[in-house]
Amino acid sequence: MIAEQTIDKMKKMRMKHMAAILSDMFSNTTAEEMSFADGIALLIDHEWDFRQNNRTDLMTKKADFTDKGACIESIDYAPERGLDRQKMLRLSTCDYIKARQDVLVLGKTGVGKSFVAQALGNAACRHHKTTRYTRMSGLFDDLAIAYSAGELSKTMDSYIKPSLLIIDDCFLTQPTTVDVSRFSELVEKRIHVGSTIYCSQLTPQEWHERIEEKIVGEAILDRIVNRAHHIKLKGDSMRKRNAVEQ
């Protein structure tokens, strides 16, 4: 039986979970039949899984998702939605993030754009990619407040740095000239850092129509559309459908 002093030392070294696993192992008579190598391997495997899960949980919390249940496994692939299961599974590997490619998720109100985007965000957290979710209106408000406080650069960096940034409700409202300028800077800088998922009820052409400075609008769209995977959701509102099913 392992000495209690060893367990105590592990706890003092902030190895509490490993100490608990080790104690459980040796309270189980079958553990005594293991070889030293097998015992160490089992102990390390448990500790590895524990730390990986903790890291995933922390990254998911920091991502600030609005739908905690959004995940790849829960996506509804009903035929009328027009979702390509194989494309979603490929995106869930996060290879597009390694390639610094973007994703456009388009569709009318209620079809589940935010769920799909956050499901991809959840997959990114599982792959330990720094992720952040925001709505475009919240992004613009955040940058405006930061500018007033003299912290625009710091706040802009917090949106530039994540491996994956999810911007929901893109161009749902008319942006100001200042908003467009800051958004253009964000898009340009993120090209060299990571990937962005853009969700919108509007098509990129309709974004262009809402941007007064047409040359700036064309530059923004060129940087987004030509390096993005496109997901076009169809069908009726999922909220309406779920309400009927209940």
CSV table of C-alpha atoms in Angstrom, one decimal:
chain,number,residue,atom,x,y,z
A,1,MET,CA,0.0,0.0,0.0
A,2,ILE,CA,1.4,3.4,-1.0
A,3,ALA,CA,2.5,5.5,2.0
A,4,GLU,CA,0.1,8.3,3.1
A,5,GLN,CA,3.1,10.6,3.2
A,6,THR,CA,3.5,10.3,-0.5
A,7,ILE,CA,-0.2,11.3,-1.0
A,8,ASP,CA,0.3,14.2,1.3
A,9,LYS,CA,3.3,15.4,-0.6
A,10,MET,CA,1.5,15.2,-3.9
A,11,LYS,CA,-1.3,17.3,-2.5
A,12,LYS,CA,1.1,19.9,-1.3
A,13,MET,CA,2.6,20.1,-4.8
A,14,ARG,CA,-0.8,20.9,-6.1
A,15,MET,CA,-1.2,17.4,-7.6
A,16,LYS,CA,-4.5,16.8,-5.8
A,17,HIS,CA,-6.3,15.1,-8.7
A,18,MET,CA,-3.3,12.8,-9.4
A,19,ALA,CA,-3.1,12.0,-5.6
A,20,ALA,CA,-6.8,11.1,-5.6
A,21,ILE,CA,-6.4,8.8,-8.6
A,22,LEU,CA,-3.3,7.2,-7.1
A,23,SER,CA,-5.2,6.6,-3.8
A,24,ASP,CA,-8.1,5.1,-5.7
A,25,MET,CA,-5.8,2.8,-7.7
A,26,PHE,CA,-4.2,1.3,-4.6
A,27,SER,CA,-7.5,1.0,-2.8
A,28,ASN,CA,-8.5,-1.3,-5.7
A,29,THR,CA,-7.0,-4.8,-5.2
A,30,THR,CA,-6.6,-5.2,-9.0
A,31,ALA,CA,-4.1,-2.3,-9.0
A,32,GLU,CA,-1.7,-4.4,-7.0
A,33,GLU,CA,-1.5,-6.8,-10.0
A,34,MET,CA,-0.4,-4.1,-12.4
A,35,SER,CA,3.2,-3.7,-13.4
A,36,PHE,CA,4.9,-0.5,-12.4
A,37,ALA,CA,4.9,0.7,-16.0
A,38,ASP,CA,1.2,0.0,-16.4
A,39,GLY,CA,0.4,1.7,-13.2
A,40,ILE,CA,2.3,4.8,-14.2
A,41,ALA,CA,0.7,4.9,-17.6
A,42,LEU,CA,-2.8,4.7,-16.1
A,43,LEU,CA,-2.0,7.4,-13.6
A,44,ILE,CA,-0.6,9.7,-16.3
A,45,ASP,CA,-3.6,9.0,-18.6
A,46,HIS,CA,-6.1,10.0,-15.9
A,47,GLU,CA,-4.1,13.2,-15.1
A,48,TRP,CA,-3.8,14.1,-18.8
A,49,ASP,CA,-7.5,13.7,-19.5
A,50,PHE,CA,-8.3,15.8,-16.4
A,51,ARG,CA,-6.0,18.6,-17.4
A,52,GLN,CA,-7.2,18.6,-21.0
A,53,ASN,CA,-10.8,18.7,-20.0
A,54,ASN,CA,-10.1,21.6,-17.6
A,55,ARG,CA,-8.4,23.5,-20.3
A,56,THR,CA,-11.3,22.9,-22.7
A,57,ASP,CA,-13.8,24.1,-20.0
A,58,LEU,CA,-11.7,27.2,-19.4
A,59,MET,CA,-11.4,28.1,-23.0
A,60,THR,CA,-15.2,27.5,-23.6
A,61,LYS,CA,-16.0,29.8,-20.6
A,62,LYS,CA,-13.7,32.6,-22.0
A,63,ALA,CA,-15.3,32.3,-25.5
A,64,ASP,CA,-18.4,33.7,-23.9
A,65,PHE,CA,-20.9,31.7,-26.1
A,66,THR,CA,-24.6,32.6,-25.7
A,67,ASP,CA,-25.7,29.0,-26.4
A,68,LYS,CA,-23.9,26.6,-24.0
A,69,GLY,CA,-25.4,23.6,-25.7
A,70,ALA,CA,-24.2,24.3,-29.2
A,71,CYS,CA,-21.9,21.5,-30.4
A,72,ILE,CA,-21.2,19.6,-33.6
A,73,GLU,CA,-22.9,16.5,-32.2
A,74,SER,CA,-26.2,18.4,-31.7
A,75,ILE,CA,-26.5,19.9,-35.2
A,76,ASP,CA,-29.8,19.1,-37.0
A,77,TYR,CA,-29.1,17.9,-40.5
A,78,ALA,CA,-32.7,17.8,-41.7
A,79,PRO,CA,-32.7,17.9,-45.5
A,80,GLU,CA,-34.6,21.2,-45.7
A,81,ARG,CA,-31.8,23.0,-43.9
A,82,GLY,CA,-29.3,22.4,-46.7
A,83,LEU,CA,-26.5,21.6,-44.3
A,84,ASP,CA,-23.6,19.5,-45.6
A,85,ARG,CA,-22.7,17.1,-42.8
A,86,GLN,CA,-19.4,16.2,-44.4
A,87,LYS,CA,-18.4,19.9,-44.7
A,88,MET,CA,-19.4,20.5,-41.0
A,89,LEU,CA,-17.3,17.5,-39.9
A,90,ARG,CA,-14.3,18.7,-41.9
A,91,LEU,CA,-14.6,22.2,-40.3
A,92,SER,CA,-14.9,20.6,-36.9
A,93,THR,CA,-11.3,19.4,-37.3
A,94,CYS,CA,-10.2,23.0,-37.2
A,95,ASP,CA,-7.9,22.6,-40.2
A,96,TYR,CA,-9.4,25.8,-41.6
A,97,ILE,CA,-8.1,27.7,-38.5
A,98,LYS,CA,-4.6,26.3,-39.2
A,99,ALA,CA,-5.0,27.6,-42.8
A,100,ARG,CA,-6.3,31.0,-41.5
A,101,GLN,CA,-9.5,30.6,-43.6
A,102,ASP,CA,-12.8,32.2,-42.7
A,103,VAL,CA,-16.4,30.9,-42.6
A,104,LEU,CA,-19.5,32.6,-43.8
A,105,VAL,CA,-22.7,31.4,-42.2
A,106,LEU,CA,-25.7,32.9,-44.0
A,107,GLY,CA,-29.5,32.5,-43.7
A,108,LYS,CA,-32.7,34.2,-42.8
A,109,THR,CA,-33.7,34.9,-39.2
A,110,GLY,CA,-34.1,31.8,-36.9
A,111,VAL,CA,-32.6,29.2,-39.2
A,112,GLY,CA,-29.9,28.4,-36.6
A,113,LYS,CA,-26.9,30.4,-37.9
A,114,SER,CA,-25.7,31.3,-34.3
A,115,PHE,CA,-26.0,27.6,-33.2
A,116,VAL,CA,-23.9,26.4,-36.1
A,117,ALA,CA,-21.3,29.1,-35.6
A,118,GLN,CA,-21.0,28.4,-31.9
A,119,ALA,CA,-20.9,24.7,-32.5
A,120,LEU,CA,-17.8,25.3,-34.6
A,121,GLY,CA,-16.5,27.5,-31.8
A,122,ASN,CA,-17.1,24.7,-29.3
A,123,ALA,CA,-15.1,22.4,-31.6
A,124,ALA,CA,-12.3,25.0,-31.7
A,125,CYS,CA,-12.2,25.1,-27.9
A,126,ARG,CA,-11.9,21.3,-27.8
A,127,HIS,CA,-8.9,21.7,-30.1
A,128,HIS,CA,-7.6,24.3,-27.6
A,129,LYS,CA,-7.9,27.2,-30.1
A,130,THR,CA,-8.5,30.5,-28.4
A,131,THR,CA,-12.0,31.5,-29.3
A,132,ARG,CA,-14.2,34.6,-28.8
A,133,TYR,CA,-17.9,35.1,-29.7
A,134,THR,CA,-19.5,38.5,-30.1
A,135,ARG,CA,-22.2,40.3,-32.0
A,136,MET,CA,-21.2,43.0,-34.4
A,137,SER,CA,-23.2,45.6,-32.5
A,138,GLY,CA,-21.4,44.6,-29.3
A,139,LEU,CA,-18.0,44.7,-31.1
A,140,PHE,CA,-18.7,48.3,-32.3
A,141,ASP,CA,-19.9,49.4,-28.8
A,142,ASP,CA,-16.9,47.8,-27.2
A,143,LEU,CA,-14.5,49.6,-29.5
A,144,ALA,CA,-16.3,52.9,-29.1
A,145,ILE,CA,-16.2,52.7,-25.3
A,146,ALA,CA,-12.5,51.7,-25.4
A,147,TYR,CA,-11.7,54.7,-27.6
A,148,SER,CA,-13.4,57.1,-25.1
A,149,ALA,CA,-11.3,55.5,-22.3
A,150,GLY,CA,-8.1,55.7,-24.3
A,151,GLU,CA,-7.8,51.9,-24.6
A,152,LEU,CA,-8.8,51.3,-28.2
A,153,SER,CA,-5.5,49.6,-29.1
A,154,LYS,CA,-5.7,47.2,-26.2
A,155,THR,CA,-9.4,46.3,-26.9
A,156,MET,CA,-8.8,45.9,-30.6
A,157,ASP,CA,-5.9,43.5,-29.8
A,158,SER,CA,-8.3,41.4,-27.7
A,159,TYR,CA,-10.4,40.9,-30.9
A,160,ILE,CA,-7.4,40.4,-33.2
A,161,LYS,CA,-5.5,37.8,-31.1
A,162,PRO,CA,-7.9,34.8,-30.8
A,163,SER,CA,-7.3,31.9,-33.1
A,164,LEU,CA,-11.1,32.0,-33.9
A,165,LEU,CA,-13.3,35.1,-33.7
A,166,ILE,CA,-17.1,34.6,-34.2
A,167,ILE,CA,-19.0,37.8,-35.2
A,168,ASP,CA,-22.7,37.3,-35.2
A,169,ASP,CA,-25.5,39.5,-36.8
A,170,CYS,CA,-23.0,41.1,-39.2
A,171,PHE,CA,-24.3,44.4,-40.6
A,172,LEU,CA,-27.8,43.9,-39.1
A,173,THR,CA,-27.8,47.7,-38.6
A,174,GLN,CA,-26.3,50.5,-40.5
A,175,PRO,CA,-22.6,51.0,-39.5
A,176,THR,CA,-21.1,54.4,-39.1
A,177,THR,CA,-18.0,55.5,-41.0
A,178,VAL,CA,-15.9,55.0,-37.9
A,179,ASP,CA,-17.4,51.5,-37.3
A,180,VAL,CA,-16.5,50.5,-40.9
A,181,SER,CA,-12.9,51.9,-40.5
A,182,ARG,CA,-12.3,49.9,-37.3
A,183,PHE,CA,-13.9,46.8,-38.8
A,184,SER,CA,-11.7,47.1,-41.9
A,185,GLU,CA,-8.6,47.2,-39.6
A,186,LEU,CA,-9.8,44.2,-37.7
A,187,VAL,CA,-10.4,42.1,-40.8
A,188,GLU,CA,-7.0,43.1,-42.3
A,189,LYS,CA,-5.0,42.3,-39.1
A,190,ARG,CA,-6.9,39.0,-38.5
A,191,ILE,CA,-5.8,37.7,-41.9
A,192,HIS,CA,-2.4,37.2,-40.5
A,193,VAL,CA,-3.5,35.7,-37.1
A,194,GLY,CA,-6.4,33.3,-37.4
A,195,SER,CA,-9.9,32.7,-38.6
A,196,THR,CA,-13.2,34.5,-38.3
A,197,ILE,CA,-16.7,33.2,-38.6
A,198,TYR,CA,-19.2,35.7,-39.9
A,199,CYS,CA,-22.9,35.1,-39.3
A,200,SER,CA,-25.5,37.2,-41.1
A,201,GLN,CA,-29.0,37.4,-42.4
A,202,LEU,CA,-27.7,39.5,-45.3
A,203,THR,CA,-25.5,38.5,-48.2
A,204,PRO,CA,-22.1,40.1,-48.7
A,205,GLN,CA,-23.5,42.2,-51.5
A,206,GLU,CA,-26.1,43.6,-49.0
A,207,TRP,CA,-23.2,44.3,-46.6
A,208,HIS,CA,-21.6,46.3,-49.4
A,209,GLU,CA,-24.8,48.3,-49.9
A,210,ARG,CA,-24.7,49.3,-46.2
A,211,ILE,CA,-21.2,50.6,-46.3
A,212,GLU,CA,-21.1,54.1,-47.6
A,213,GLU,CA,-17.4,54.1,-48.5
A,214,LYS,CA,-17.7,51.7,-51.5
A,215,ILE,CA,-14.0,51.2,-52.0
A,216,VAL,CA,-13.5,50.3,-48.4
A,217,GLY,CA,-16.5,48.0,-48.6
A,218,GLU,CA,-15.1,46.2,-51.7
A,219,ALA,CA,-11.7,45.7,-49.8
A,220,ILE,CA,-13.5,44.2,-46.8
A,221,LEU,CA,-15.5,41.8,-48.9
A,222,ASP,CA,-12.5,40.8,-51.0
A,223,ARG,CA,-10.6,39.9,-47.9
A,224,ILE,CA,-13.6,37.9,-46.4
A,225,VAL,CA,-15.5,36.2,-49.3
A,226,ASN,CA,-12.5,34.9,-51.3
A,227,ARG,CA,-10.9,33.1,-48.3
A,228,ALA,CA,-14.1,31.7,-46.7
A,229,HIS,CA,-16.0,28.5,-46.5
A,230,HIS,CA,-19.7,29.2,-47.3
A,231,ILE,CA,-22.5,27.7,-45.3
A,232,LYS,CA,-26.0,28.7,-46.5
A,233,LEU,CA,-28.8,27.7,-44.1
A,234,LYS,CA,-32.3,27.2,-45.5
A,235,GLY,CA,-35.7,26.2,-44.3
A,236,ASP,CA,-38.1,27.6,-41.7
A,237,SER,CA,-37.2,29.2,-38.4
A,238,MET,CA,-35.8,26.6,-35.9
A,239,ARG,CA,-37.5,28.5,-33.1
A,240,LYS,CA,-40.9,28.0,-34.8
A,241,ARG,CA,-40.1,24.4,-35.5
A,242,ASN,CA,-39.0,23.7,-31.9
A,243,ALA,CA,-42.1,25.4,-30.5
A,244,VAL,CA,-44.3,23.1,-32.6
A,245,GLU,CA,-42.5,20.0,-31.6
A,246,GLN,CA,-42.8,20.9,-27.9
